[in-house]
Coordinates of C-alpha atoms and ligand atoms in Angstrom, one line a residue:
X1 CA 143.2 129.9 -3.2
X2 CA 145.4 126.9 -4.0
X3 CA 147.0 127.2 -7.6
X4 CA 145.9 124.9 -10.2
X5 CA 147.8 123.2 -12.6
X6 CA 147.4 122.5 -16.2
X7 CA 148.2 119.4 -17.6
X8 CA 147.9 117.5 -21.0
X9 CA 146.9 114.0 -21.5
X10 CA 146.1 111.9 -24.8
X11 CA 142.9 109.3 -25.2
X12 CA 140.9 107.8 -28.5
X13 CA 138.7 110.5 -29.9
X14 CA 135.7 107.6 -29.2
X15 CA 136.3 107.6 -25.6
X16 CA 136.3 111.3 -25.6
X17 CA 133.1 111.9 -27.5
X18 CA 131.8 108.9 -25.1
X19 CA 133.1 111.3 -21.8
X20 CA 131.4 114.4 -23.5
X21 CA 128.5 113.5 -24.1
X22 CA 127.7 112.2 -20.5
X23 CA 129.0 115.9 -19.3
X24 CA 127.1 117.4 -21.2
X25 CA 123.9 114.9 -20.3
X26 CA 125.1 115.6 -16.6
X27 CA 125.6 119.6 -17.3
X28 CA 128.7 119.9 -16.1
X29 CA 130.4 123.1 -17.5
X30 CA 133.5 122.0 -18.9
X31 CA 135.6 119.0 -19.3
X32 CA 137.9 120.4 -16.5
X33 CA 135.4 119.4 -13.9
X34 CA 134.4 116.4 -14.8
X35 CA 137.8 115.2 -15.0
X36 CA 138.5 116.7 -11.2
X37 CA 134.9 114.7 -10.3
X38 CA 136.6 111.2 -11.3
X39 CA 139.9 112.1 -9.6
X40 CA 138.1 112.6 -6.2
X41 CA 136.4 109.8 -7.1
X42 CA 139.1 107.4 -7.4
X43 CA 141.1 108.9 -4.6
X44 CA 137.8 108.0 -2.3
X45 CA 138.0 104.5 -3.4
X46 CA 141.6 104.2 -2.4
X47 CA 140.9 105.6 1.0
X48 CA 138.3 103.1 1.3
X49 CA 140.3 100.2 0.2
X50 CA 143.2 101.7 3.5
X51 CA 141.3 99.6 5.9
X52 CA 142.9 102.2 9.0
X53 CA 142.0 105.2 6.4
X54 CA 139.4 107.7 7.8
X55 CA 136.4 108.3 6.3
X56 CA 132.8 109.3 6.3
X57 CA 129.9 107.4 5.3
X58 CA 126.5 107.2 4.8
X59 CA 123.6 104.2 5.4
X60 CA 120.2 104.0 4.3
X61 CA 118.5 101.2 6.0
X62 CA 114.9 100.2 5.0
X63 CA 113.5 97.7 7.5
X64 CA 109.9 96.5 8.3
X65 CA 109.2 97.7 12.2
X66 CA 106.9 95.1 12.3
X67 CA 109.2 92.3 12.6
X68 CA 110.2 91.7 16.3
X69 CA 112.9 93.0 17.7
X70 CA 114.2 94.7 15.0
X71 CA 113.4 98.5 15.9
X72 CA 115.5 97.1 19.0
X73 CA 118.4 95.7 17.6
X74 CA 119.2 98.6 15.6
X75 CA 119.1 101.3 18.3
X76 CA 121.4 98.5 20.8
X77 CA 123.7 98.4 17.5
X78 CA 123.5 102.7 17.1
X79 CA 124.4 103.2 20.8
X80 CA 127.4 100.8 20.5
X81 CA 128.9 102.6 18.1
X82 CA 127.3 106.1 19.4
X83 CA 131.3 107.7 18.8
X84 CA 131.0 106.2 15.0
X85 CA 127.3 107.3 14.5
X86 CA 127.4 111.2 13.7
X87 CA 123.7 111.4 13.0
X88 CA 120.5 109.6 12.4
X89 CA 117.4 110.4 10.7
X90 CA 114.3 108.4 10.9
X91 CA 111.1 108.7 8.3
X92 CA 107.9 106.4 8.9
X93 CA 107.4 105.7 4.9
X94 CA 103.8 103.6 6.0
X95 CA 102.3 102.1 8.0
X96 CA 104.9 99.3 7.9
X97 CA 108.1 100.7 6.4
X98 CA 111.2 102.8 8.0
X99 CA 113.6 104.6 6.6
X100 CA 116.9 105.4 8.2
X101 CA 119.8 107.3 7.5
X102 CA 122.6 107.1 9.1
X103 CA 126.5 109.6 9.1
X104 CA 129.2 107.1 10.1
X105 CA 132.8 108.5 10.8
X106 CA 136.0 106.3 11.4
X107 CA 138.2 103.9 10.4
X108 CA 137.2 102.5 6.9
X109 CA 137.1 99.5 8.6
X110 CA 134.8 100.0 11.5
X111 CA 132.6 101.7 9.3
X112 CA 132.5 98.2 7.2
X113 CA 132.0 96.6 10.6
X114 CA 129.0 98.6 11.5
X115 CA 127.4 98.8 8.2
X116 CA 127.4 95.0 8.0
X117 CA 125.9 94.5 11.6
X118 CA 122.9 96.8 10.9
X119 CA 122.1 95.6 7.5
X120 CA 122.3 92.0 8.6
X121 CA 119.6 92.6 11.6
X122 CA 116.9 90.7 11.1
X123 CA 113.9 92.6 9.5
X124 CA 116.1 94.8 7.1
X125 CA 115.4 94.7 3.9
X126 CA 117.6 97.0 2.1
X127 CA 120.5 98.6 3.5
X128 CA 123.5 100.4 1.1
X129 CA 126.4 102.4 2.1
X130 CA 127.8 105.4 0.1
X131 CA 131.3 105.4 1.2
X132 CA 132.9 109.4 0.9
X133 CA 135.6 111.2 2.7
X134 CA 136.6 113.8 5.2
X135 CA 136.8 116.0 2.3
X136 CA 140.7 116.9 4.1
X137 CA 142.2 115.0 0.9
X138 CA 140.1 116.3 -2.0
X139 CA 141.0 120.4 -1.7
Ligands
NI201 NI1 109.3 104.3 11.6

């Protein structure tokens, strides 16, 4: 196991309490983890924001397979990118409505590129990436 380090920092009492009581709403165990939660966290933004950085995303699209084409479009976009595209998963919500999700690993910058295409097709009408990592940087 990799040794951990203690360390001491100083921050207004108010912006504590403020910190606490979302852990505590959030039940995380101790202030320890929650602090190691937002370092991860910020150390995924900046990978994100290293345009050649790898990383690993997810995209839910929502899209309306009625609209021509569109069921199309989106599998000629998947299999253009079928090295990026890890995994899909498709749900038929009604009788109108699909769901997909979709695991995208690459470049930060190809995922971007991807993400963009696919929500941009006619006939989707949500799509939102949750950018995360490798999980390499964040032992
Ligand atoms: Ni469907």
């Amino acid at each position: 196991m990799e040794k951990i380090v203690r360390f001491s920092s100083t921050i207004s009492p108010k912006l504590l309490e403020q910190f606490d009581k979302i852990l505590e709403e959030r039940g995380y165990a101790n202030r320890s983890e929650g602090i190691r939660d937002l370092v991860r966290n910020f150390l995924v933004e900046s990978e994100w924001e290293e345009e050649d950085g790898e990383a690993v995303g997810s995209l839910t699209l929502l899209y309306d397979h009625d609209v021509r084409g569109v069921s199309d479009k989106l599998v000629e976009l998947q299999h253009s990118h079928h090295a990026n595209i890890l995994s899909s998963m498709h749900v038929h919500l009604d009788q109108h409505n699909c769901l997909e999700v979709l695991v995208i690993r690459g470049q930060t910058k190809e995922i971007k590129k991807i993400t963009d295409a696919l929500i941009a097709a006619r006939g989707v009408k949500h799509g939102k990436l949750v950018m995360t990592s490798s999980g390499k940087e964040l032992e």
